[in-house]
PDB file of C-alpha atoms in Angstrom:
ATOM      1  CA  MET A  18       0.061 -15.466 -11.201  1.00 47.00           C
ATOM      2  CA  ASN A  19       2.263 -17.065  -8.108  1.00 47.00           C
ATOM      3  CA  ARG A  20      -1.326 -17.547  -5.905  1.00 51.00           C
ATOM      4  CA  PHE A  21       0.414 -18.993  -2.889  1.00 46.00           C
ATOM      5  CA  MET A  22      -2.807 -20.225  -0.233  1.00 39.00           C
ATOM      6  CA  PRO A  23      -2.003 -19.162   3.088  1.00 39.00           C
ATOM      7  CA  TRP A  24      -0.294 -21.751   4.948  1.00 34.00           C
ATOM      8  CA  MET A  25       2.561 -21.707   2.318  1.00 40.00           C
ATOM      9  CA  VAL A  26       3.189 -17.814   3.197  1.00 45.00           C
ATOM     10  CA  ALA A  27       6.348 -17.266   5.440  1.00 46.00           C
ATOM     11  CA  VAL A  28       5.893 -15.005   8.417  1.00 45.00           C
ATOM     12  CA  ALA A  29       8.531 -13.624  10.360  1.00 46.00           C
ATOM     13  CA  LEU A  30       6.910 -10.653  12.716  1.00 43.00           C
ATOM     14  CA  CYS A  31       9.872  -9.722  14.452  1.00 41.00           C
ATOM     15  CA  ALA A  32      11.480  -7.055  15.278  1.00 39.00           C
ATOM     16  CA  ALA A  33      12.851  -4.533  12.979  1.00 42.00           C
ATOM     17  CA  PRO A  34      14.681  -1.298  12.877  1.00 42.00           C
ATOM     18  CA  ALA A  35      13.639   1.075  15.756  1.00 41.00           C
ATOM     19  CA  GLY A  36      11.094   3.934  14.922  1.00 43.00           C
ATOM     20  CA  ALA A  37       9.181   6.377  16.710  1.00 41.00           C
ATOM     21  CA  SER A  38       6.746   3.121  18.137  1.00 39.00           C
ATOM     22  CA  GLY A  39       9.402   0.769  18.444  1.00 49.00           C
ATOM     23  CA  ALA A  40       9.506  -2.221  17.252  1.00 85.00           C
ATOM     24  CA  PHE A  41       8.354  -3.024  13.460  1.00 95.00           C
ATOM     25  CA  GLU A  42       6.441  -6.166  12.662  1.00 96.00           C
ATOM     26  CA  THR A  43       7.713  -7.711   9.280  1.00 97.00           C
ATOM     27  CA  ASP A  44       5.587 -10.859   6.966  1.00 98.00           C
ATOM     28  CA  VAL A  45       7.484 -12.531   4.563  1.00 98.00           C
ATOM     29  CA  ILE A  46       6.078 -13.643   1.369  1.00 98.00           C
ATOM     30  CA  PRO A  47       8.101 -16.121  -1.178  1.00 97.00           C
ATOM     31  CA  THR A  48       7.773 -15.093  -4.384  1.00 98.00           C
ATOM     32  CA  SER A  49       9.475 -17.361  -7.264  1.00 97.00           C
ATOM     33  CA  ALA A  50      11.851 -14.870  -7.753  1.00 97.00           C
ATOM     34  CA  GLY A  51      13.330 -14.920  -4.869  1.00 97.00           C
ATOM     35  CA  ASP A  52      11.413 -13.623   0.060  1.00 98.00           C
ATOM     36  CA  LEU A  53       9.383 -10.246   0.109  1.00 98.00           C
ATOM     37  CA  GLN A  54       9.823  -8.720   2.987  1.00 98.00           C
ATOM     38  CA  ILE A  55       7.127  -6.485   3.953  1.00 98.00           C
ATOM     39  CA  THR A  56       7.879  -3.625   6.644  1.00 98.00           C
ATOM     40  CA  PHE A  57       5.127  -1.845   8.152  1.00 98.00           C
ATOM     41  CA  ILE A  58       5.967   1.090   9.753  1.00 97.00           C
ATOM     42  CA  GLY A  59       2.027   2.401   9.810  1.00 95.00           C
ATOM     43  CA  HIS A  60      -0.469   4.348   8.370  1.00 94.00           C
ATOM     44  CA  GLY A  61       0.110   4.127   5.104  1.00 95.00           C
ATOM     45  CA  SER A  62       3.752   4.422   5.238  1.00 97.00           C
ATOM     46  CA  LEU A  63       6.256   0.748   4.507  1.00 97.00           C
ATOM     47  CA  TYR A  64       9.326  -0.981   3.339  1.00 98.00           C
ATOM     48  CA  LEU A  65      10.141  -3.757   1.341  1.00 98.00           C
ATOM     49  CA  THR A  66      13.051  -6.132   0.836  1.00 98.00           C
ATOM     50  CA  PHE A  67      13.512  -8.076  -2.807  1.00 98.00           C
ATOM     51  CA  GLY A  68      16.858  -9.359  -3.582  1.00 96.00           C
ATOM     52  CA  ASN A  69      19.329  -5.926  -2.442  1.00 95.00           C
ATOM     53  CA  LYS A  70      16.038  -3.892  -2.950  1.00 97.00           C
ATOM     54  CA  VAL A  71      14.936  -1.081  -0.825  1.00 98.00           C
ATOM     55  CA  ILE A  72      11.321   0.010  -1.406  1.00 98.00           C
ATOM     56  CA  HIS A  73      10.188   2.473   0.656  1.00 98.00           C
ATOM     57  CA  ILE A  74       6.511   3.877   0.458  1.00 98.00           C
ATOM     58  CA  ASP A  75       5.029   7.240   1.246  1.00 97.00           C
ATOM     59  CA  PRO A  76       7.150   7.790   4.217  1.00 97.00           C
ATOM     60  CA  TYR A  77       6.162   9.896   7.257  1.00 96.00           C
ATOM     61  CA  GLY A  78       8.470  10.986   9.441  1.00 94.00           C
ATOM     62  CA  LYS A  79       5.500  11.139  12.424  1.00 95.00           C
ATOM     63  CA  LEU A  80       6.058   7.381  12.560  1.00 95.00           C
ATOM     64  CA  ALA A  81       9.834   6.307  12.869  1.00 95.00           C
ATOM     65  CA  ASP A  82      12.916   8.322  12.343  1.00 95.00           C
ATOM     66  CA  TYR A  83      13.318   7.240   9.214  1.00 96.00           C
ATOM     67  CA  GLY A  84      17.408   8.695   8.699  1.00 96.00           C
ATOM     68  CA  GLN A  85      17.442   5.160  11.524  1.00 96.00           C
ATOM     69  CA  LEU A  86      15.720   3.037   7.943  1.00 97.00           C
ATOM     70  CA  PRO A  87      17.531   1.130   5.189  1.00 97.00           C
ATOM     71  CA  LYS A  88      17.929   4.100   2.888  1.00 98.00           C
ATOM     72  CA  ALA A  89      15.953   3.669  -0.309  1.00 98.00           C
ATOM     73  CA  ASP A  90      16.346   1.953  -4.514  1.00 98.00           C
ATOM     74  CA  LEU A  91      12.813   3.969  -5.122  1.00 98.00           C
ATOM     75  CA  VAL A  92      10.227   5.231  -3.379  1.00 98.00           C
ATOM     76  CA  LEU A  93       6.467   5.210  -3.863  1.00 98.00           C
ATOM     77  CA  ILE A  94       4.349   7.981  -3.255  1.00 97.00           C
ATOM     78  CA  THR A  95       0.761   7.520  -5.300  1.00 96.00           C
ATOM     79  CA  HIS A  96      -0.869  11.576  -3.390  1.00 95.00           C
ATOM     80  CA  GLU A  97       0.817  14.421  -2.241  1.00 94.00           C
ATOM     81  CA  HIS A  98      -1.009  15.035   1.370  1.00 94.00           C
ATOM     82  CA  ARG A  99       1.166  15.519   3.810  1.00 93.00           C
ATOM     83  CA  ASP A 100       1.229  12.309   5.123  1.00 93.00           C
ATOM     84  CA  HIS A 101       2.366   9.711   2.121  1.00 96.00           C
ATOM     85  CA  LEU A 102       4.252  12.851   0.468  1.00 95.00           C
ATOM     86  CA  ASP A 103       6.430  14.054   3.656  1.00 97.00           C
ATOM     87  CA  SER A 104       9.918  15.767   2.024  1.00 96.00           C
ATOM     88  CA  ALA A 105      11.985  15.842   6.115  1.00 96.00           C
ATOM     89  CA  ALA A 106      11.362  11.644   5.729  1.00 97.00           C
ATOM     90  CA  LEU A 107      12.003  11.026   1.824  1.00 97.00           C
ATOM     91  CA  GLU A 108      15.226  12.925   1.960  1.00 97.00           C
ATOM     92  CA  LYS A 109      16.230  11.155   4.889  1.00 97.00           C
ATOM     93  CA  VAL A 110      16.067   7.708   2.815  1.00 97.00           C
ATOM     94  CA  ILE A 111      17.289   8.758  -0.763  1.00 97.00           C
ATOM     95  CA  LYS A 112      20.739   7.878  -1.736  1.00 97.00           C
ATOM     96  CA  PRO A 113      21.875   9.338  -4.960  1.00 96.00           C
ATOM     97  CA  LYS A 114      20.658   6.870  -7.276  1.00 97.00           C
ATOM     98  CA  THR A 115      17.139   6.845  -5.182  1.00 98.00           C
ATOM     99  CA  ILE A 116      13.925   6.541  -8.659  1.00 98.00           C
ATOM    100  CA  VAL A 117      10.859   8.357  -7.269  1.00 98.00           C
ATOM    101  CA  VAL A 118       8.179   7.348  -8.889  1.00 98.00           C
ATOM    102  CA  ALA A 119       4.680   9.625  -7.955  1.00 98.00           C
ATOM    103  CA  ASN A 120       1.495  10.769  -9.540  1.00 97.00           C
ATOM    104  CA  ALA A 121       2.004  14.302 -10.659  1.00 97.00           C
ATOM    105  CA  ALA A 122       0.956  15.746  -8.221  1.00 96.00           C
ATOM    106  CA  ALA A 123       3.763  14.675  -5.923  1.00 97.00           C
ATOM    107  CA  ALA A 124       6.223  15.059  -8.556  1.00 97.00           C
ATOM    108  CA  SER A 125       6.593  18.353  -9.352  1.00 97.00           C
ATOM    109  CA  GLN A 126       7.375  18.936  -6.469  1.00 96.00           C
ATOM    110  CA  VAL A 127      10.233  15.712  -5.765  1.00 96.00           C
ATOM    111  CA  SER A 128      13.069  17.639  -7.970  1.00 96.00           C
ATOM    112  CA  GLY A 129      14.152  14.390 -10.305  1.00 95.00           C
ATOM    113  CA  SER A 130      11.932  12.365  -9.704  1.00 97.00           C
ATOM    114  CA  ARG A 131       9.490  10.360 -11.938  1.00 98.00           C
ATOM    115  CA  SER A 132       5.433  10.856 -12.696  1.00 98.00           C
ATOM    116  CA  MET A 133       3.001   8.936 -13.433  1.00 98.00           C
ATOM    117  CA  LYS A 134      -0.725   8.746 -13.860  1.00 98.00           C
ATOM    118  CA  ASN A 135      -3.468   5.663 -13.628  1.00 98.00           C
ATOM    119  CA  GLY A 136      -3.072   3.383 -16.639  1.00 98.00           C
ATOM    120  CA  ASP A 137       0.691   4.037 -16.498  1.00 98.00           C
ATOM    121  CA  VAL A 138       3.378   1.465 -16.499  1.00 98.00           C
ATOM    122  CA  GLN A 139       6.976   1.371 -16.059  1.00 97.00           C
ATOM    123  CA  THR A 140       9.319  -1.268 -14.557  1.00 98.00           C
ATOM    124  CA  ILE A 141      12.528  -0.210 -12.965  1.00 97.00           C
ATOM    125  CA  ASP A 142      15.520  -3.163 -12.283  1.00 93.00           C
ATOM    126  CA  GLY A 143      12.840  -5.948 -12.683  1.00 95.00           C
ATOM    127  CA  ILE A 144      10.001  -4.819 -10.872  1.00 97.00           C
ATOM    128  CA  LYS A 145       6.633  -4.038 -13.157  1.00 98.00           C
ATOM    129  CA  ILE A 146       4.554  -1.350 -11.632  1.00 98.00           C
ATOM    130  CA  GLU A 147       1.173  -1.079 -12.754  1.00 98.00           C
ATOM    131  CA  ALA A 148      -0.706   2.743 -11.731  1.00 98.00           C
ATOM    132  CA  VAL A 149      -4.172   2.073 -10.569  1.00 98.00           C
ATOM    133  CA  PRO A 150      -6.797   5.124 -10.343  1.00 98.00           C
ATOM    134  CA  ALA A 151      -7.646   6.212  -6.341  1.00 98.00           C
ATOM    135  CA  TYR A 152     -10.584   8.224  -5.705  1.00 97.00           C
ATOM    136  CA  ASN A 153     -13.637   8.798  -3.514  1.00 95.00           C
ATOM    137  CA  LEU A 154     -16.743   8.300  -4.760  1.00 95.00           C
ATOM    138  CA  VAL A 155     -18.341   8.762  -1.619  1.00 94.00           C
ATOM    139  CA  HIS A 156     -16.879  10.702   1.118  1.00 90.00           C
ATOM    140  CA  LYS A 157     -16.498  13.924   0.424  1.00 90.00           C
ATOM    141  CA  ARG A 158     -15.662  17.348   1.885  1.00 94.00           C
ATOM    142  CA  ASP A 159     -18.727  19.720   3.189  1.00 91.00           C
ATOM    143  CA  ASN A 160     -17.959  21.805   0.415  1.00 94.00           C
ATOM    144  CA  GLY A 161     -19.486  18.556  -1.987  1.00 90.00           C
ATOM    145  CA  GLU A 162     -14.818  17.714  -3.274  1.00 93.00           C
ATOM    146  CA  PRO A 163     -14.000  14.257  -2.826  1.00 93.00           C
ATOM    147  CA  PHE A 164     -10.925  14.221  -1.122  1.00 93.00           C
ATOM    148  CA  HIS A 165      -9.082  11.721  -3.165  1.00 94.00           C
ATOM    149  CA  PRO A 166     -10.650  12.952  -6.739  1.00 95.00           C
ATOM    150  CA  LYS A 167     -10.564  11.771  -9.502  1.00 97.00           C
ATOM    151  CA  GLY A 168      -7.804  10.580 -12.252  1.00 96.00           C
ATOM    152  CA  VAL A 169      -5.432  12.188  -8.976  1.00 96.00           C
ATOM    153  CA  GLY A 170      -3.729   9.697  -6.360  1.00 97.00           C
ATOM    154  CA  ASN A 171      -2.644   6.396  -7.668  1.00 98.00           C
ATOM    155  CA  GLY A 172      -2.523   2.854  -5.760  1.00 98.00           C
ATOM    156  CA  TYR A 173       0.502   1.474  -7.388  1.00 98.00           C
ATOM    157  CA  ILE A 174       0.489  -2.931  -8.348  1.00 98.00           C
ATOM    158  CA  LEU A 175       4.196  -3.902  -8.285  1.00 98.00           C
ATOM    159  CA  THR A 176       5.261  -7.509  -9.194  1.00 98.00           C
ATOM    160  CA  PHE A 177       8.331  -9.666  -7.970  1.00 98.00           C
ATOM    161  CA  GLY A 178       8.350 -12.498  -9.649  1.00 97.00           C
ATOM    162  CA  GLU A 179       4.476 -14.344 -10.602  1.00 97.00           C
ATOM    163  CA  THR A 180       3.981 -12.045  -6.199  1.00 98.00           C
ATOM    164  CA  ARG A 181       1.533  -9.207  -7.857  1.00 98.00           C
ATOM    165  CA  VAL A 182       1.129  -6.363  -4.843  1.00 98.00           C
ATOM    166  CA  TYR A 183      -1.786  -4.028  -4.685  1.00 98.00           C
ATOM    167  CA  ILE A 184      -1.034  -0.629  -2.594  1.00 98.00           C
ATOM    168  CA  ALA A 185      -4.129   0.793  -3.126  1.00 98.00           C
ATOM    169  CA  GLY A 186      -2.710   4.358  -2.198  1.00 96.00           C
ATOM    170  CA  ASP A 187      -6.433   6.810  -0.414  1.00 95.00           C
ATOM    171  CA  THR A 188      -9.102   5.388  -2.120  1.00 97.00           C
ATOM    172  CA  GLU A 189     -12.383   4.237  -2.505  1.00 97.00           C
ATOM    173  CA  ASN A 190     -13.960   0.876  -3.258  1.00 98.00           C
ATOM    174  CA  THR A 191     -13.851   1.634  -7.163  1.00 98.00           C
ATOM    175  CA  PRO A 192     -14.419  -0.312  -9.659  1.00 98.00           C
ATOM    176  CA  GLU A 193     -11.264   0.120 -11.844  1.00 98.00           C
ATOM    177  CA  MET A 194     -10.137  -1.719  -8.481  1.00 98.00           C
ATOM    178  CA  LYS A 195     -13.183  -3.892  -8.784  1.00 98.00           C
ATOM    179  CA  ALA A 196     -12.329  -5.050 -11.888  1.00 98.00           C
ATOM    180  CA  LEU A 197      -8.238  -5.963 -10.916  1.00 98.00           C
ATOM    181  CA  GLN A 198      -7.134  -9.419 -11.586  1.00 98.00           C
ATOM    182  CA  ASP A 199      -4.321 -12.293  -9.778  1.00 98.00           C
ATOM    183  CA  ILE A 200      -3.576 -10.016  -7.092  1.00 98.00           C
ATOM    184  CA  ASP A 201      -1.966 -12.498  -4.307  1.00 98.00           C
ATOM    185  CA  VAL A 202      -1.198 -10.026  -1.918  1.00 98.00           C
ATOM    186  CA  ALA A 203      -3.324  -6.509  -1.254  1.00 98.00           C
ATOM    187  CA  PHE A 204      -3.385  -3.163   0.230  1.00 98.00           C
ATOM    188  CA  LEU A 205      -7.183  -1.997   1.125  1.00 98.00           C
ATOM    189  CA  PRO A 206      -6.879   1.851   3.310  1.00 98.00           C
ATOM    190  CA  MET A 207      -9.660   2.125   6.262  1.00 96.00           C
ATOM    191  CA  ASN A 208     -10.086   4.773   7.544  1.00 90.00           C
ATOM    192  CA  LEU A 209     -13.183   7.091   7.911  1.00 87.00           C
ATOM    193  CA  PRO A 210     -14.918   9.898   6.161  1.00 89.00           C
ATOM    194  CA  TYR A 211     -11.106   9.096   4.023  1.00 93.00           C
ATOM    195  CA  THR A 212     -10.855   6.105   2.369  1.00 96.00           C
ATOM    196  CA  MET A 213     -13.023   3.352   3.556  1.00 97.00           C
ATOM    197  CA  THR A 214     -15.724   1.536   5.586  1.00 97.00           C
ATOM    198  CA  PRO A 215     -15.026  -2.556   6.621  1.00 98.00           C
ATOM    199  CA  GLU A 216     -18.013  -3.266   4.136  1.00 98.00           C
ATOM    200  CA  MET A 217     -16.363  -0.655   1.753  1.00 98.00           C
ATOM    201  CA  VAL A 218     -13.064  -3.135   1.792  1.00 98.00           C
ATOM    202  CA  ALA A 219     -14.978  -6.218   1.905  1.00 98.00           C
ATOM    203  CA  ASP A 220     -17.742  -5.543  -1.134  1.00 98.00           C
ATOM    204  CA  ALA A 221     -13.623  -4.608  -3.364  1.00 98.00           C
ATOM    205  CA  ALA A 222     -12.290  -8.058  -1.789  1.00 98.00           C
ATOM    206  CA  ARG A 223     -14.966 -10.045  -2.729  1.00 98.00           C
ATOM    207  CA  ALA A 224     -14.479  -8.524  -6.386  1.00 98.00           C
ATOM    208  CA  PHE A 225     -11.142  -9.821  -6.929  1.00 98.00           C
ATOM    209  CA  GLN A 226     -10.273 -12.057  -4.689  1.00 98.00           C
ATOM    210  CA  PRO A 227      -6.095 -10.839  -3.005  1.00 98.00           C
ATOM    211  CA  GLY A 228      -5.077 -14.565  -1.652  1.00 98.00           C
ATOM    212  CA  ILE A 229      -3.806 -12.768   1.928  1.00 98.00           C
ATOM    213  CA  LEU A 230      -5.403  -8.525   2.407  1.00 98.00           C
ATOM    214  CA  TYR A 231      -3.744  -6.742   4.603  1.00 98.00           C
ATOM    215  CA  PRO A 232      -5.982  -3.835   6.046  1.00 98.00           C
ATOM    216  CA  TYR A 233      -3.720  -0.148   6.543  1.00 97.00           C
ATOM    217  CA  HIS A 234      -4.396   3.624   7.419  1.00 95.00           C
ATOM    218  CA  PHE A 235      -7.140   1.906   9.368  1.00 96.00           C
ATOM    219  CA  GLY A 236      -7.047   4.609  12.370  1.00 92.00           C
ATOM    220  CA  ASP A 237      -9.519   4.078  14.825  1.00 93.00           C
ATOM    221  CA  THR A 238     -11.864   1.549  13.248  1.00 95.00           C
ATOM    222  CA  ASP A 239     -12.391  -1.711  14.436  1.00 95.00           C
ATOM    223  CA  THR A 240     -10.190  -4.308  11.643  1.00 97.00           C
ATOM    224  CA  SER A 241     -12.176  -6.852  13.702  1.00 97.00           C
ATOM    225  CA  LYS A 242     -15.731  -5.563  11.678  1.00 97.00           C
ATOM    226  CA  LEU A 243     -13.658  -6.758   8.625  1.00 98.00           C
ATOM    227  CA  THR A 244     -11.923 -10.273   9.627  1.00 98.00           C
ATOM    228  CA  ALA A 245     -15.482 -10.417  10.676  1.00 98.00           C
ATOM    229  CA  LEU A 246     -17.427  -9.377   7.403  1.00 98.00           C
ATOM    230  CA  LEU A 247     -15.189 -11.421   4.997  1.00 98.00           C
ATOM    231  CA  GLU A 248     -14.884 -14.946   6.741  1.00 97.00           C
ATOM    232  CA  ASP A 249     -16.887 -16.943   5.284  1.00 97.00           C
ATOM    233  CA  GLN A 250     -14.671 -16.122   2.254  1.00 98.00           C
ATOM    234  CA  LYS A 251     -11.552 -18.741   2.569  1.00 96.00           C
ATOM    235  CA  GLY A 252      -9.518 -18.160  -0.407  1.00 97.00           C
ATOM    236  CA  ILE A 253      -8.682 -13.985   1.288  1.00 98.00           C
ATOM    237  CA  GLU A 254      -6.593 -14.100   3.845  1.00 98.00           C
ATOM    238  CA  VAL A 255      -7.077 -11.524   6.235  1.00 98.00           C
ATOM    239  CA  ARG A 256      -3.945 -10.232   8.019  1.00 98.00           C
ATOM    240  CA  ILE A 257      -4.217  -7.578  10.783  1.00 97.00           C
ATOM    241  CA  ARG A 258      -0.763  -5.336  11.139  1.00 97.00           C
ATOM    242  CA  ARG A 259      -0.042  -3.194  13.554  1.00 91.00           C
ATOM    243  CA  MET A 260      -0.348  -0.590  10.396  1.00 90.00           C
ATOM    244  CA  PRO A 261      -3.659   2.651  12.640  1.00 80.00           C
TER     245      PRO A 261
END
């Protein structure tokens, strides 16, 4: 594990390829195997650049013209909801050798994709990928069904060198999340009523202590509430980027 301190992390708030929302913010995080660049598209969508590899997370065409973004070597789909599994956006980033990894329900809709269930581990192009449960405990539909039932969706932990990056998907502060260890960078969703309140995110962060915490997929949620809730956690750097 590479438990860097916040001041050891390079940050580049620079223009990335323009999409529907204009230029994208980008952070650069050094790892033991080279720099990891994170480009923030918005909502639940990111792409990562590591060496000569590009990894897209939940591409969503409402946020960007994916035909103008770098093609993917790897795509991770957390679950099958249309704002995470957008077949039109996916088609624009796929090239002949692109590998698509998804939960079972999404994989059944994407020809040639690899299905991962909660608890599965794969290594692709030297990057270890762990599928983590993503589900609701509290927030439910009017019929009592959770917005995200247990055992369906995935979060993913990706390991770059010794740096572990957790992209939680649509979930609440589950026991499995709170039991995670050695997470250097975490993306936790904070949009209501589908995922977490700021209090839930803070509860999870206090439990597993990520070095850097990015709230994402936060819609209209006031991100300053999360910053205030964690201001006493000196080992956690909360970074707010354009991810509504």
